[in-house]
Amino acid sequence: GKIGERLYHLGRAAVGRESREALVELARRQEKKGDFQSAMRNLELAEGMAVDDVEAAIHIRLKIGEELIGLGKLNEALAHFDETRERLKKLSNSEVNVRLKVSTLEHLGAAYIRANSLEKAKASFHSGLTLMEEFPGAEPQKKVIFENYLGRIDYQEGRLAEAEAVFRKSHEVWQKLPDDQRRRVINNDLAEVLMALGKHEEARAHLLNQLEFFREIQNEPLQVKAFYNLAETEAALDHQDTSIEYFKRAIDLAKSQKNFDMLLRAYNGIGRIYHLRQDFENSRKYYDRALTIAQKLQDFQSQAGIETNLGIVLASLDRLSEATPHLKVAVRLAESLGKGLYEQYFLASAKLEL
């Protein structure tokens, strides 16, 4: 559009800070459209204009690493983040630099989690917490954010009891923070850990409180996630109608944000509930929608699961000639994805049905 063109020309005019900021903004818009390659090119140009501004240069470097993840170049992204971390170590610990280091370590840690490099993520968050201990002056909510990230790593590595303890403790600290600081802490995953532990009633109460908070701060992506988790919790409690209602509310919000990942999960969730009810016609309809999105996102693990479910549903409707191709795709995908538990489960289910 016109704004994109204006940013493009301003960026290439190379007039210092203004051009650099135009290129970063242009890259942000391109990333939103999934054009990681163009975003990357513009960020590299912007980085060349940030030689005299340490903070801007580091911010742009982090963005470049995120584009590399978007392009699926994980090894390059990790090397890029490692180099950024080394640059950070060379800065003195003046008050301004400590604030910059803490902020950068937060972004680095989150990026390492995205790249599934959990040991490096842990090291980043621990470094940040140590810095905050040694040089007071960081914002109090930062400590809570870092602790929550460490809890998330415990959760991802399957240490549920440890994750629960971390999130409960940080939630208590969070409740005592002033309003403006509480608004900046949005990464407590206690509800999800409670769900994983089978404590669904408590998870539901926690999610309803979270939903209220996310509405208050007008954070729609997190409202979608809360609706989705409420749907899963109600499904686990066998409240199927309520679950479908929550899935539909997640879908309405996710559509307005073009949040395809959550749309995929919510459509699949409704398909699963109709499947359990043996309402195969409705189940097929929602699985079909989920499958279209999984293919568009190239989310092969989700696709393997949905192809298996669709095959089983179509077979239940006596539409065997339609079921077989889905199950064959599921087998092919599951075999190519490796030896994870999910993949083995889909592989076994699809082969059994075939």
PDB file of N, CA and C in Angstrom, residues 144 148 152 166-172 174 185-192 206 210 214:
ATOM      1  N   VAL A 144       9.506 -10.720  37.976  1.00  0.00           N
ATOM      2  CA  VAL A 144       8.372 -11.648  37.893  1.00  0.00           C
ATOM      3  C   VAL A 144       8.297 -12.254  36.484  1.00  0.00           C
ATOM      4  N   ASN A 148       8.665 -16.215  35.565  1.00  0.00           N
ATOM      5  CA  ASN A 148       7.619 -16.911  34.809  1.00  0.00           C
ATOM      6  C   ASN A 148       8.198 -17.659  33.611  1.00  0.00           C
ATOM      7  N   ARG A 152       7.998 -21.547  32.681  1.00  0.00           N
ATOM      8  CA  ARG A 152       7.564 -22.074  31.382  1.00  0.00           C
ATOM      9  C   ARG A 152       8.535 -23.145  30.884  1.00  0.00           C
ATOM     10  N   VAL A 166       6.701 -22.452  40.875  1.00  0.00           N
ATOM     11  CA  VAL A 166       7.221 -21.172  40.352  1.00  0.00           C
ATOM     12  C   VAL A 166       6.068 -20.225  40.034  1.00  0.00           C
ATOM     13  N   PHE A 167       5.068 -20.720  39.314  1.00  0.00           N
ATOM     14  CA  PHE A 167       3.954 -19.861  38.889  1.00  0.00           C
ATOM     15  C   PHE A 167       3.099 -19.394  40.072  1.00  0.00           C
ATOM     16  N   ARG A 168       2.907 -20.270  41.067  1.00  0.00           N
ATOM     17  CA  ARG A 168       2.109 -19.861  42.244  1.00  0.00           C
ATOM     18  C   ARG A 168       2.823 -18.736  42.995  1.00  0.00           C
ATOM     19  N   LYS A 169       4.132 -18.913  43.166  1.00  0.00           N
ATOM     20  CA  LYS A 169       4.919 -17.912  43.910  1.00  0.00           C
ATOM     21  C   LYS A 169       4.909 -16.574  43.168  1.00  0.00           C
ATOM     22  N   SER A 170       5.121 -16.619  41.839  1.00  0.00           N
ATOM     23  CA  SER A 170       5.190 -15.367  41.074  1.00  0.00           C
ATOM     24  C   SER A 170       3.814 -14.712  41.006  1.00  0.00           C
ATOM     25  N   HIS A 171       2.747 -15.534  41.021  1.00  0.00           N
ATOM     26  CA  HIS A 171       1.387 -14.984  41.002  1.00  0.00           C
ATOM     27  C   HIS A 171       1.116 -14.181  42.285  1.00  0.00           C
ATOM     28  N   GLU A 172       1.614 -14.714  43.402  1.00  0.00           N
ATOM     29  CA  GLU A 172       1.451 -13.994  44.691  1.00  0.00           C
ATOM     30  C   GLU A 172       2.168 -12.646  44.654  1.00  0.00           C
ATOM     31  N   TRP A 174       2.949 -10.947  41.966  1.00  0.00           N
ATOM     32  CA  TRP A 174       2.248 -10.134  40.953  1.00  0.00           C
ATOM     33  C   TRP A 174       1.027  -9.436  41.550  1.00  0.00           C
ATOM     34  N   VAL A 185       2.857  -7.767  33.078  1.00  0.00           N
ATOM     35  CA  VAL A 185       3.209  -9.181  33.316  1.00  0.00           C
ATOM     36  C   VAL A 185       2.084 -10.056  32.762  1.00  0.00           C
ATOM     37  N   ILE A 186       2.344 -10.683  31.626  1.00  0.00           N
ATOM     38  CA  ILE A 186       1.262 -11.446  30.977  1.00  0.00           C
ATOM     39  C   ILE A 186       1.728 -12.855  30.616  1.00  0.00           C
ATOM     40  N   ASN A 187       2.754 -13.358  31.315  1.00  0.00           N
ATOM     41  CA  ASN A 187       3.311 -14.664  30.911  1.00  0.00           C
ATOM     42  C   ASN A 187       3.279 -15.692  32.044  1.00  0.00           C
ATOM     43  N   ASN A 188       2.223 -15.632  32.900  1.00  0.00           N
ATOM     44  CA  ASN A 188       2.107 -16.652  33.945  1.00  0.00           C
ATOM     45  C   ASN A 188       1.232 -17.801  33.415  1.00  0.00           C
ATOM     46  N   ASP A 189       1.832 -18.989  33.293  1.00  0.00           N
ATOM     47  CA  ASP A 189       1.132 -20.137  32.694  1.00  0.00           C
ATOM     48  C   ASP A 189       0.569 -21.103  33.736  1.00  0.00           C
ATOM     49  N   LEU A 190       0.252 -20.591  34.934  1.00  0.00           N
ATOM     50  CA  LEU A 190      -0.242 -21.470  36.001  1.00  0.00           C
ATOM     51  C   LEU A 190      -1.460 -22.278  35.537  1.00  0.00           C
ATOM     52  N   ALA A 191      -2.402 -21.624  34.848  1.00  0.00           N
ATOM     53  CA  ALA A 191      -3.627 -22.321  34.429  1.00  0.00           C
ATOM     54  C   ALA A 191      -3.301 -23.536  33.556  1.00  0.00           C
ATOM     55  N   GLU A 192      -2.345 -23.367  32.632  1.00  0.00           N
ATOM     56  CA  GLU A 192      -2.002 -24.481  31.739  1.00  0.00           C
ATOM     57  C   GLU A 192      -1.343 -25.625  32.502  1.00  0.00           C
ATOM     58  N   HIS A 206      -8.939 -19.889  37.651  1.00  0.00           N
ATOM     59  CA  HIS A 206      -7.776 -19.064  37.318  1.00  0.00           C
ATOM     60  C   HIS A 206      -7.940 -18.435  35.928  1.00  0.00           C
ATOM     61  N   GLN A 210      -8.078 -14.565  34.678  1.00  0.00           N
ATOM     62  CA  GLN A 210      -7.157 -14.099  33.628  1.00  0.00           C
ATOM     63  C   GLN A 210      -7.919 -13.390  32.512  1.00  0.00           C
ATOM     64  N   PHE A 214      -7.251  -9.742  31.037  1.00  0.00           N
ATOM     65  CA  PHE A 214      -6.878  -9.495  29.636  1.00  0.00           C
ATOM     66  C   PHE A 214      -7.875  -8.560  28.953  1.00  0.00           C
TER      67      PHE A 214
END
